[in-house]
C-alpha cells in the first residue's frame, strides 16, 4: 500500500516544488524582478515586437516569436557556436552574413519553443523560409528593391533539439509581427520575453554613450541588448542567444572584430552547467541612425587604434559583460552568482583555463549551494586544469580567498583568506557561513607565477537544476 503512493507523491513534488525555475504561469519570481528594467533608452531607427505563435502546443498565450527590425539597411555581425551539430538557423544566418559581407541587414527573427537543431534538410528549409518571409515584409510593405543577394534577415531558434518547427504556424504570424513593430520600452520587453525558454525573467539592457573624436561631438548614441539562456551554458562560444542593436555608425569589419572581442570577455566567460548548445548565436546590428550628418565617418576596422574604435570596444565589452552576467543570475536552479578571478598567471590562457575549470566543477558548485566553505575543492580544480603552462601552478605560491561582494551584508568583515602561499588558514566557520549566506560571492585565486589575469562568472548547482533538466521535454 505504501509503495502505491510513491509515484503520485513524486509527481506532486515535480509539479509543485520549483523554487528557482520559471513559474508555470510565466510570472517573474519576486527575487528576480530587480533585474527587469522598468524603462530604457533604445537606439534610433529600430523597432521590435513579440508575438504569440504557440510553437509549443502548451503555450497558449506567451509571446514566442521575436522580430527586431532596422528602418534602414544596417551593418551586421555575429559569433556562432562551435558545437559540431550546428542548428539550421546557425547555418542559415552564417550564410546570410557571408553572402552579404555583413552589409544591408534589416532584421533578426527568432522563435522560442523549438531549436530547429539536428533536423536535416527540412530544418534548413524551415530556417530559410523564416529568413525569406521576414525579408519579404520590407519588400512588400515599403517597395524595397531586391538586391539579388537573398534574405537580409538573420534567423535564430531556441528550445528542444531534434524536433521540426511548426513552420506554417510561424510563417503565418510573421506579417502580424511586422505590423506590431514598436519602439517603446514595453515592446522591447515583450520581445525579450519572446526569446525565453526556461528563463525566469527577460534579460534586457540599454545604455547611452558618446564617442571621443570631433566627428561625433554632441551626438548621443544608444545601445540595447537582449539575451536568453538559463541552461546548456558554457563556452565556446556565445553559450546562448544574444541580440545587440546600436544607432552608432560602425562598418561591417569593425563590427565583427568589436563583437568578437566583446564576446571573448563576456559571453565566453560564463558557465552554468558546462554544456555548449547547438544554437548559440550573438548578433549585432548597427544602423548609424543617430548620426544625422551622412558625412560622419563610420568606425572602421582599419582604424582599430583610433580613439573612437577603442572607446566603442570598451563600451560594447562592458555592456556585453553586464548582459552575460544576467544569464548566470538566471541559471537553472541557481541560488548564487559567483565571480572567480585568477590573478598573476603566466599567460592569459592559463588564467582563463583555471577560472573555467573552477567554474564548471560540480563539487565546487554543490559546495557553494550547501554554503560550505570547502576550499579544497577549489584547489583540486586548479590542480587538474588541463593544457596549462608547466609552471602556472606552484602550490607554495598559491593563494585562495573569498571576497564579499559590494551587496554583501557582511562586507564590513573583509576578505576571508583560505590559503596563503600554499599554507591553509584557520578558517572562521561562522564568518564563512555569514559570507555564504549572500547571493553574490567573489572567489580570488592568486597564482603568483606571472602577470596575467582573467574573470569568470558562474552559479551553483542545486536540486532544482536536476529537476528542471530531468523533465525538460515533459
Tab-separated table of C-alpha atoms in Angstrom:
chain	number	residue	atom	x	y	z
A	1	UNK	CA	0.000	0.000	0.000
A	2	UNK	CA	2.831	2.364	0.896
A	3	UNK	CA	4.579	1.754	-2.427
A	4	UNK	CA	1.458	2.635	-4.398
A	5	UNK	CA	1.605	6.183	-3.037
A	6	UNK	CA	5.197	6.841	-4.085
A	7	UNK	CA	4.550	7.656	-7.755
A	8	UNK	CA	1.754	10.193	-7.079
A	9	UNK	CA	3.902	11.799	-4.382
A	10	UNK	CA	6.847	12.167	-6.742
A	11	UNK	CA	4.575	13.602	-9.418
A	12	UNK	CA	3.221	16.141	-6.949
A	13	UNK	CA	6.732	17.171	-5.901
A	14	UNK	CA	7.892	17.509	-9.518
A	15	UNK	CA	4.948	19.742	-10.388
A	16	UNK	CA	4.885	21.947	-7.311
A	17	UNK	CA	8.346	22.396	-5.812
A	18	UNK	CA	10.111	24.576	-8.346
A	19	UNK	CA	11.725	27.241	-6.213
A	20	UNK	CA	14.227	28.621	-8.699
A	21	UNK	CA	12.827	27.746	-12.130
A	22	UNK	CA	10.350	29.640	-14.289
A	23	UNK	CA	6.854	29.534	-12.730
A	24	UNK	CA	4.319	27.657	-14.812
A	25	UNK	CA	2.246	30.842	-15.224
A	26	UNK	CA	5.323	32.711	-16.647
A	27	UNK	CA	5.253	35.247	-13.815
A	28	UNK	CA	8.629	36.626	-12.724
A	29	UNK	CA	9.825	35.413	-9.296
A	30	UNK	CA	9.935	38.203	-6.733
A	31	UNK	CA	13.681	37.723	-6.250
A	32	UNK	CA	14.326	38.373	-9.960
A	33	UNK	CA	12.175	41.449	-10.566
A	34	UNK	CA	15.100	43.722	-9.625
A	35	UNK	CA	16.854	42.631	-12.826
A	36	UNK	CA	13.974	43.621	-15.112
A	37	UNK	CA	14.198	47.260	-16.326
A	38	UNK	CA	11.154	49.496	-15.962
A	39	UNK	CA	12.375	51.907	-18.657
A	40	UNK	CA	15.085	52.170	-21.275
A	41	UNK	CA	16.841	54.307	-23.881
A	42	UNK	CA	16.686	52.434	-27.173
A	43	UNK	CA	18.622	53.011	-30.413
A	44	UNK	CA	17.042	55.153	-33.084
A	45	UNK	CA	15.738	53.501	-36.211
A	46	UNK	CA	14.925	50.168	-34.556
A	47	UNK	CA	11.513	48.686	-33.816
A	48	UNK	CA	10.701	45.348	-32.240
A	49	UNK	CA	7.790	43.050	-31.469
A	50	UNK	CA	6.975	39.886	-29.549
A	51	UNK	CA	4.124	37.793	-30.942
A	52	UNK	CA	2.361	34.655	-29.748
A	53	UNK	CA	2.554	31.706	-32.137
A	54	UNK	CA	2.242	28.664	-29.894
A	55	UNK	CA	5.356	26.875	-31.159
A	56	UNK	CA	4.951	24.539	-28.187
A	57	UNK	CA	1.306	23.401	-28.019
A	58	UNK	CA	1.274	24.020	-24.263
A	59	UNK	CA	1.966	27.725	-24.827
A	60	UNK	CA	-1.474	29.285	-25.122
A	61	UNK	CA	-0.660	32.973	-24.674
A	62	UNK	CA	3.017	33.855	-24.163
A	63	UNK	CA	4.985	35.562	-26.971
A	64	UNK	CA	7.374	33.170	-28.709
A	65	UNK	CA	8.242	34.977	-31.950
A	66	UNK	CA	10.604	37.960	-31.713
A	67	UNK	CA	11.177	40.395	-34.566
A	68	UNK	CA	13.929	43.029	-34.363
A	69	UNK	CA	13.940	45.442	-37.306
A	70	UNK	CA	16.026	48.362	-38.536
A	71	UNK	CA	14.178	51.001	-40.552
A	72	UNK	CA	17.152	51.192	-42.930
A	73	UNK	CA	19.834	48.763	-44.137
A	74	UNK	CA	22.272	48.089	-41.303
A	75	UNK	CA	25.689	46.547	-40.909
A	76	UNK	CA	25.678	43.226	-39.095
A	77	UNK	CA	27.958	40.661	-37.489
A	78	UNK	CA	27.551	37.537	-35.399
A	79	UNK	CA	29.515	34.953	-33.448
A	80	UNK	CA	28.290	31.373	-33.536
A	81	UNK	CA	28.552	28.140	-31.567
A	82	UNK	CA	31.489	25.811	-32.113
A	83	UNK	CA	29.324	22.726	-31.493
A	84	UNK	CA	29.685	20.271	-34.409
A	85	UNK	CA	25.905	19.804	-34.562
A	86	UNK	CA	25.143	23.354	-35.606
A	87	UNK	CA	21.446	24.139	-35.793
A	88	UNK	CA	19.788	25.096	-39.070
A	89	UNK	CA	19.341	28.776	-38.091
A	90	UNK	CA	23.065	29.000	-37.276
A	91	UNK	CA	23.944	27.682	-40.722
A	92	UNK	CA	21.463	29.969	-42.466
A	93	UNK	CA	22.459	33.126	-40.566
A	94	UNK	CA	26.146	32.478	-41.195
A	95	UNK	CA	25.410	32.078	-44.911
A	96	UNK	CA	23.395	35.328	-44.992
A	97	UNK	CA	26.246	37.277	-43.379
A	98	UNK	CA	28.885	35.723	-45.634
A	99	UNK	CA	26.936	36.361	-48.826
A	100	UNK	CA	26.233	39.974	-47.882
A	101	UNK	CA	29.588	40.679	-46.304
A	102	UNK	CA	27.768	41.989	-43.240
A	103	UNK	CA	26.087	44.737	-45.286
A	104	UNK	CA	22.406	45.526	-45.893
A	105	UNK	CA	20.846	43.666	-42.948
A	106	UNK	CA	17.322	44.649	-41.978
A	107	UNK	CA	16.183	42.298	-39.220
A	108	UNK	CA	16.584	39.354	-36.896
A	109	UNK	CA	13.720	36.925	-36.421
A	110	UNK	CA	13.701	34.473	-33.515
A	111	UNK	CA	11.411	31.706	-32.348
A	112	UNK	CA	11.488	30.018	-28.967
A	113	UNK	CA	9.994	26.635	-28.122
A	114	UNK	CA	11.935	24.620	-30.709
A	115	UNK	CA	15.640	24.775	-31.549
A	116	UNK	CA	15.356	23.525	-35.146
A	117	UNK	CA	18.599	21.647	-34.472
A	118	UNK	CA	19.575	18.243	-35.890
A	119	UNK	CA	16.589	18.440	-38.232
A	120	UNK	CA	18.276	17.667	-41.549
A	121	UNK	CA	17.495	19.240	-44.891
A	122	UNK	CA	13.944	20.033	-43.815
A	123	UNK	CA	15.233	22.101	-40.908
A	124	UNK	CA	17.427	24.159	-43.238
A	125	UNK	CA	14.426	24.761	-45.478
A	126	UNK	CA	12.423	25.952	-42.470
A	127	UNK	CA	15.159	28.338	-41.311
A	128	UNK	CA	15.488	29.735	-44.832
A	129	UNK	CA	11.734	30.177	-45.004
A	130	UNK	CA	11.787	32.241	-41.796
A	131	UNK	CA	14.569	34.472	-43.139
A	132	UNK	CA	12.868	34.888	-46.515
A	133	UNK	CA	9.434	35.600	-45.030
A	134	UNK	CA	10.921	38.235	-42.734
A	135	UNK	CA	12.745	39.811	-45.680
A	136	UNK	CA	9.556	39.808	-47.760
A	137	UNK	CA	7.871	42.138	-45.253
A	138	UNK	CA	10.188	45.021	-46.175
A	139	UNK	CA	9.883	44.458	-49.900
A	140	UNK	CA	6.099	44.162	-49.762
A	141	UNK	CA	5.399	46.993	-47.338
A	142	UNK	CA	7.946	49.579	-48.496
A	143	UNK	CA	8.599	48.507	-52.082
A	144	UNK	CA	12.249	47.959	-51.178
A	145	UNK	CA	14.035	46.616	-54.255
A	146	UNK	CA	15.519	43.130	-54.328
A	147	UNK	CA	19.320	43.372	-54.358
A	148	UNK	CA	19.614	39.765	-55.577
A	149	UNK	CA	21.665	38.789	-52.527
A	150	UNK	CA	18.955	36.705	-50.920
A	151	UNK	CA	17.458	37.239	-47.443
A	152	UNK	CA	18.557	40.298	-45.462
A	153	UNK	CA	17.331	38.851	-42.182
A	154	UNK	CA	19.146	36.683	-39.663
A	155	UNK	CA	17.239	33.869	-38.002
A	156	UNK	CA	17.570	32.237	-34.582
A	157	UNK	CA	15.736	29.435	-32.799
A	158	UNK	CA	15.869	28.075	-29.262
A	159	UNK	CA	14.228	25.189	-27.450
A	160	UNK	CA	14.194	21.402	-27.726
A	161	UNK	CA	16.741	19.750	-30.058
A	162	UNK	CA	15.710	17.205	-32.708
A	163	UNK	CA	12.192	18.402	-33.443
A	164	UNK	CA	10.920	20.157	-36.587
A	165	UNK	CA	9.392	23.590	-36.322
A	166	UNK	CA	5.638	24.046	-36.839
A	167	UNK	CA	6.817	26.206	-39.700
A	168	UNK	CA	3.467	27.162	-41.199
A	169	UNK	CA	2.250	28.429	-37.823
A	170	UNK	CA	5.373	30.563	-37.539
A	171	UNK	CA	5.322	31.920	-41.093
A	172	UNK	CA	1.650	32.831	-40.823
A	173	UNK	CA	2.416	35.099	-37.844
A	174	UNK	CA	5.367	36.977	-39.386
A	175	UNK	CA	3.125	39.627	-41.038
A	176	UNK	CA	1.451	40.271	-37.680
A	177	UNK	CA	4.872	40.539	-36.042
A	178	UNK	CA	5.810	43.148	-38.656
A	179	UNK	CA	2.567	45.082	-38.130
A	180	UNK	CA	3.091	45.112	-34.358
A	181	UNK	CA	6.581	46.643	-34.511
A	182	UNK	CA	7.111	49.439	-31.999
A	183	UNK	CA	9.996	51.309	-30.379
A	184	UNK	CA	8.543	51.594	-26.865
A	185	UNK	CA	10.062	50.079	-23.732
A	186	UNK	CA	7.118	47.697	-23.439
A	187	UNK	CA	7.742	46.462	-26.972
A	188	UNK	CA	11.404	45.791	-26.224
A	189	UNK	CA	10.497	43.987	-23.002
A	190	UNK	CA	7.866	41.845	-24.728
A	191	UNK	CA	10.399	40.956	-27.418
A	192	UNK	CA	12.921	39.938	-24.754
A	193	UNK	CA	10.251	37.692	-23.232
A	194	UNK	CA	9.561	36.098	-26.621
A	195	UNK	CA	13.044	34.548	-26.822
A	196	UNK	CA	12.884	32.945	-23.352
A	197	UNK	CA	12.673	29.204	-22.670
A	198	UNK	CA	13.448	28.113	-19.098
A	199	UNK	CA	14.458	31.681	-18.216
A	200	UNK	CA	12.703	33.092	-15.155
A	201	UNK	CA	12.956	36.705	-16.341
A	202	UNK	CA	13.534	38.611	-19.599
A	203	UNK	CA	17.112	39.867	-19.953
A	204	UNK	CA	17.151	43.360	-21.429
A	205	UNK	CA	19.595	46.259	-21.093
A	206	UNK	CA	20.046	49.633	-22.763
A	207	UNK	CA	22.507	52.479	-22.424
A	208	UNK	CA	23.644	55.745	-23.985
A	209	UNK	CA	27.215	56.679	-24.847
A	210	UNK	CA	29.363	59.212	-26.660
A	211	UNK	CA	32.419	58.807	-28.866
A	212	UNK	CA	35.501	60.998	-28.297
A	213	UNK	CA	36.534	62.323	-31.722
A	214	UNK	CA	35.394	65.677	-33.075
A	215	UNK	CA	33.294	63.912	-35.750
A	216	UNK	CA	30.940	62.704	-33.023
A	217	UNK	CA	30.817	65.742	-30.744
A	218	UNK	CA	27.348	66.457	-29.364
A	219	UNK	CA	25.873	63.154	-30.570
A	220	UNK	CA	24.319	60.719	-28.124
A	221	UNK	CA	24.438	57.133	-29.319
A	222	UNK	CA	22.430	54.263	-27.921
A	223	UNK	CA	22.973	50.548	-27.442
A	224	UNK	CA	20.378	47.946	-26.489
A	225	UNK	CA	20.667	44.229	-25.986
A	226	UNK	CA	18.600	41.218	-25.035
A	227	UNK	CA	19.682	37.695	-24.321
A	228	UNK	CA	18.229	34.378	-23.273
A	229	UNK	CA	19.770	31.459	-21.517
A	230	UNK	CA	19.485	29.600	-18.253
A	231	UNK	CA	20.918	26.185	-19.070
A	232	UNK	CA	23.287	24.468	-21.530
A	233	UNK	CA	25.626	27.376	-20.856
A	234	UNK	CA	29.382	27.186	-21.320
A	235	UNK	CA	31.876	28.491	-23.900
A	236	UNK	CA	32.905	28.255	-26.577
A	237	UNK	CA	31.334	30.476	-27.992
A	238	UNK	CA	28.354	32.554	-27.045
A	239	UNK	CA	26.549	29.922	-24.973
A	240	UNK	CA	23.038	31.283	-25.652
A	241	UNK	CA	21.164	33.735	-27.892
A	242	UNK	CA	22.052	37.405	-27.758
A	243	UNK	CA	20.903	40.340	-29.874
A	244	UNK	CA	22.546	43.761	-29.788
A	245	UNK	CA	21.450	46.889	-31.635
A	246	UNK	CA	23.108	50.299	-31.873
A	247	UNK	CA	22.463	53.504	-33.805
A	248	UNK	CA	26.188	54.309	-33.982
A	249	UNK	CA	27.900	54.325	-37.415
A	250	UNK	CA	30.084	51.201	-37.452
A	251	UNK	CA	31.283	49.386	-40.562
A	252	UNK	CA	30.918	45.629	-41.066
A	253	UNK	CA	34.589	44.777	-40.500
A	254	UNK	CA	34.837	46.792	-37.313
A	255	UNK	CA	31.529	45.402	-36.087
A	256	UNK	CA	32.818	41.836	-36.460
A	257	UNK	CA	36.082	42.490	-34.611
A	258	UNK	CA	34.394	44.568	-31.900
A	259	UNK	CA	31.783	41.866	-31.286
A	260	UNK	CA	34.336	39.053	-31.241
A	261	UNK	CA	36.446	40.882	-28.655
A	262	UNK	CA	33.408	41.706	-26.525
A	263	UNK	CA	32.110	38.113	-26.633
A	264	UNK	CA	35.511	36.711	-25.667
A	265	UNK	CA	35.449	38.789	-22.480
A	266	UNK	CA	31.781	38.314	-21.623
A	267	UNK	CA	29.657	35.502	-23.075
A	268	UNK	CA	32.775	33.335	-23.328
A	269	UNK	CA	33.453	33.876	-19.619
A	270	UNK	CA	30.252	32.470	-18.143
A	271	UNK	CA	29.274	28.945	-17.175
A	272	UNK	CA	26.170	27.357	-15.719
A	273	UNK	CA	26.496	23.652	-16.400
A	274	UNK	CA	29.461	23.058	-18.717
A	275	UNK	CA	27.337	22.314	-21.817
A	276	UNK	CA	27.570	24.268	-25.072
A	277	UNK	CA	24.410	24.433	-27.162
A	278	UNK	CA	23.878	23.699	-30.847
A	279	UNK	CA	22.223	27.084	-31.402
A	280	UNK	CA	24.495	29.622	-29.696
A	281	UNK	CA	24.491	32.943	-31.501
A	282	UNK	CA	25.249	36.521	-30.531
A	283	UNK	CA	24.486	39.036	-33.277
A	284	UNK	CA	24.724	42.810	-33.590
A	285	UNK	CA	23.146	45.321	-35.978
A	286	UNK	CA	24.415	48.894	-36.374
A	287	UNK	CA	22.321	51.266	-38.493
A	288	UNK	CA	24.010	54.641	-37.851
A	289	UNK	CA	20.608	56.309	-37.401
A	290	UNK	CA	21.815	58.689	-34.673
A	291	UNK	CA	24.451	60.190	-36.990
A	292	UNK	CA	22.174	62.593	-38.829
A	293	UNK	CA	25.030	64.023	-40.898
A	294	UNK	CA	25.787	61.498	-43.673
A	295	UNK	CA	29.386	62.728	-43.755
A	296	UNK	CA	30.169	61.412	-40.278
A	297	UNK	CA	32.654	58.586	-40.884
A	298	UNK	CA	31.882	55.048	-39.792
A	299	UNK	CA	34.150	53.353	-37.273
A	300	UNK	CA	36.311	51.045	-39.369
A	301	UNK	CA	38.480	48.024	-38.663
A	302	UNK	CA	41.389	49.716	-40.428
A	303	UNK	CA	41.414	52.344	-37.677
A	304	UNK	CA	41.371	49.921	-34.749
A	305	UNK	CA	43.926	52.053	-32.904
A	306	UNK	CA	41.736	55.164	-33.119
A	307	UNK	CA	40.129	56.705	-30.039
A	308	UNK	CA	36.634	56.037	-31.402
A	309	UNK	CA	37.318	52.337	-32.040
A	310	UNK	CA	38.908	51.862	-28.613
A	311	UNK	CA	36.051	53.674	-26.890
A	312	UNK	CA	33.455	51.606	-28.767
A	313	UNK	CA	35.312	48.427	-27.836
A	314	UNK	CA	35.286	49.302	-24.133
A	315	UNK	CA	31.599	50.258	-24.242
A	316	UNK	CA	30.496	47.114	-26.083
A	317	UNK	CA	32.611	44.822	-23.889
A	318	UNK	CA	31.353	46.268	-20.596
A	319	UNK	CA	27.761	46.178	-21.860
A	320	UNK	CA	28.152	42.560	-23.024
A	321	UNK	CA	29.564	41.576	-19.636
A	322	UNK	CA	26.532	43.036	-17.875
A	323	UNK	CA	24.222	41.208	-20.271
A	324	UNK	CA	26.076	37.906	-19.918
A	325	UNK	CA	26.007	38.157	-16.131
A	326	UNK	CA	22.206	38.266	-16.242
A	327	UNK	CA	22.301	34.806	-17.807
A	328	UNK	CA	24.306	33.486	-14.864
A	329	UNK	CA	21.924	35.133	-12.414
A	330	UNK	CA	19.140	33.167	-14.085
A	331	UNK	CA	20.967	29.841	-14.183
A	332	UNK	CA	18.622	26.887	-13.940
A	333	UNK	CA	18.110	26.218	-10.254
A	334	UNK	CA	20.820	28.728	-9.282
A	335	UNK	CA	20.870	30.333	-5.845
A	336	UNK	CA	24.290	32.011	-6.113
A	337	UNK	CA	26.111	34.344	-8.521
A	338	UNK	CA	29.872	33.824	-8.309
A	339	UNK	CA	32.783	35.684	-9.858
A	340	UNK	CA	36.119	33.882	-9.883
A	341	UNK	CA	39.236	35.920	-10.596
A	342	UNK	CA	42.551	34.244	-11.321
A	343	UNK	CA	45.465	36.655	-10.921
A	344	UNK	CA	49.199	36.561	-11.598
A	345	UNK	CA	49.141	33.697	-14.097
A	346	UNK	CA	51.936	33.214	-16.667
A	347	UNK	CA	49.557	33.628	-19.641
A	348	UNK	CA	46.014	34.791	-20.328
A	349	UNK	CA	45.228	31.245	-21.472
A	350	UNK	CA	46.386	29.843	-18.121
A	351	UNK	CA	44.243	32.296	-16.167
A	352	UNK	CA	41.135	31.630	-18.268
A	353	UNK	CA	41.604	27.848	-18.230
A	354	UNK	CA	41.901	27.705	-14.443
A	355	UNK	CA	38.957	30.061	-13.916
A	356	UNK	CA	36.873	27.976	-16.324
A	357	UNK	CA	37.768	24.722	-14.572
A	358	UNK	CA	36.734	26.113	-11.192
A	359	UNK	CA	33.509	27.491	-12.686
A	360	UNK	CA	32.376	24.159	-14.081
A	361	UNK	CA	33.444	21.922	-11.187
A	362	UNK	CA	30.320	20.128	-9.875
A	363	UNK	CA	31.965	19.754	-6.450
A	364	UNK	CA	32.719	23.479	-6.166
A	365	UNK	CA	29.215	24.340	-7.340
A	366	UNK	CA	27.450	21.954	-4.956
A	367	UNK	CA	29.589	23.117	-2.015
A	368	UNK	CA	28.540	26.706	-2.689
A	369	UNK	CA	24.896	25.629	-2.864
A	370	UNK	CA	25.339	23.926	0.509
A	371	UNK	CA	27.035	27.084	1.887
A	372	UNK	CA	30.111	25.042	2.680
A	373	UNK	CA	33.497	26.837	2.541
A	374	UNK	CA	35.138	23.702	1.137
A	375	UNK	CA	38.122	25.423	-0.446
A	376	UNK	CA	39.842	22.091	-1.021
A	377	UNK	CA	37.539	21.577	-3.974
A	378	UNK	CA	38.759	24.856	-5.496
A	379	UNK	CA	42.382	23.737	-5.102
A	380	UNK	CA	41.529	20.382	-6.637
A	381	UNK	CA	40.054	22.093	-9.709
A	382	UNK	CA	43.111	24.334	-10.033
A	383	UNK	CA	45.376	21.311	-9.818
A	384	UNK	CA	43.712	19.252	-12.560
A	385	UNK	CA	43.241	22.088	-15.067
A	386	UNK	CA	44.428	20.672	-18.412
A	387	UNK	CA	46.683	22.254	-21.025
A	388	UNK	CA	48.278	24.996	-18.940
A	389	UNK	CA	51.911	26.106	-18.694
A	390	UNK	CA	54.153	23.693	-16.733
A	391	UNK	CA	54.909	26.298	-14.063
A	392	UNK	CA	51.500	28.003	-13.992
A	393	UNK	CA	50.577	26.403	-10.672
A	394	UNK	CA	53.173	26.152	-7.891
A	395	UNK	CA	51.481	25.043	-4.637
A	396	UNK	CA	53.785	27.090	-2.394
A	397	UNK	CA	52.836	30.295	-4.261
A	398	UNK	CA	49.081	29.714	-4.474
A	399	UNK	CA	46.590	31.890	-2.571
A	400	UNK	CA	42.808	31.494	-2.365
A	401	UNK	CA	40.340	33.905	-0.750
A	402	UNK	CA	36.606	34.552	-0.513
A	403	UNK	CA	35.827	38.245	-1.038
A	404	UNK	CA	32.409	39.618	-0.058
A	405	UNK	CA	30.516	41.347	-2.867
A	406	UNK	CA	29.550	45.002	-2.603
A	407	UNK	CA	25.984	43.869	-1.901
A	408	UNK	CA	27.099	41.542	0.890
A	409	UNK	CA	25.597	42.028	4.334
A	410	UNK	CA	28.941	41.050	5.828
A	411	UNK	CA	31.264	43.088	3.596
A	412	UNK	CA	32.439	45.117	6.604
A	413	UNK	CA	34.105	41.935	7.894
A	414	UNK	CA	36.538	41.964	4.972
A	415	UNK	CA	38.269	39.232	2.974
A	416	UNK	CA	38.216	35.628	4.182
A	417	UNK	CA	41.655	34.140	3.436
A	418	UNK	CA	41.595	30.374	2.906
A	419	UNK	CA	45.087	29.578	1.609
A	420	UNK	CA	48.178	31.812	1.824
A	421	UNK	CA	51.299	30.786	-0.121
A	422	UNK	CA	50.187	27.175	-0.023
A	423	UNK	CA	49.550	27.166	3.725
A	424	UNK	CA	45.964	26.669	4.958
A	425	UNK	CA	44.474	29.364	7.160
A	426	UNK	CA	42.410	28.650	10.243
A	427	UNK	CA	39.005	29.293	8.725
A	428	UNK	CA	36.442	31.068	10.874
A	429	UNK	CA	33.479	28.839	10.034
A	430	UNK	CA	30.945	31.315	11.430
A	431	UNK	CA	32.425	34.070	9.276
A	432	UNK	CA	32.350	31.717	6.275
A	433	UNK	CA	28.740	30.866	6.977
A	434	UNK	CA	27.740	34.524	7.070
A	435	UNK	CA	29.578	35.196	3.816
A	436	UNK	CA	27.995	32.220	2.049
A	437	UNK	CA	24.510	33.342	3.058
A	438	UNK	CA	24.843	36.090	0.435
A	439	UNK	CA	23.602	35.623	-3.114
A	440	UNK	CA	26.824	37.094	-4.576
A	441	UNK	CA	30.343	35.848	-3.905
A	442	UNK	CA	33.806	36.612	-5.292
A	443	UNK	CA	36.497	33.908	-5.284
A	444	UNK	CA	40.051	35.121	-5.853
A	445	UNK	CA	42.919	32.835	-6.821
A	446	UNK	CA	46.417	34.354	-6.886
A	447	UNK	CA	48.913	32.007	-8.557
A	448	UNK	CA	51.955	34.220	-8.038
A	449	UNK	CA	53.607	32.885	-11.195
A	450	UNK	CA	53.045	35.677	-13.747
A	451	UNK	CA	51.227	38.901	-14.582
A	452	UNK	CA	48.040	37.821	-16.420
A	453	UNK	CA	44.514	37.573	-15.027
A	454	UNK	CA	41.010	36.526	-16.071
A	455	UNK	CA	37.470	36.687	-14.726
A	456	UNK	CA	34.711	34.094	-14.989
A	457	UNK	CA	31.135	34.215	-13.787
A	458	UNK	CA	29.194	31.129	-12.750
A	459	UNK	CA	26.460	29.836	-10.442
A	460	UNK	CA	25.923	26.954	-8.058
A	461	UNK	CA	24.230	23.566	-8.628
A	462	UNK	CA	21.011	22.936	-6.715
A	463	UNK	CA	18.498	20.090	-6.512
A	464	UNK	CA	16.298	22.178	-8.776
A	465	UNK	CA	18.776	22.015	-11.664
A	466	UNK	CA	18.281	18.250	-11.808
A	467	UNK	CA	14.505	18.634	-11.568
A	468	UNK	CA	14.361	21.150	-14.421
A	469	UNK	CA	16.539	19.140	-16.769
A	470	UNK	CA	15.126	15.790	-15.753
A	471	UNK	CA	11.699	16.740	-17.099
A	472	UNK	CA	12.702	19.372	-19.703
A	473	UNK	CA	10.734	17.796	-22.568
A	474	UNK	CA	7.749	16.760	-20.460
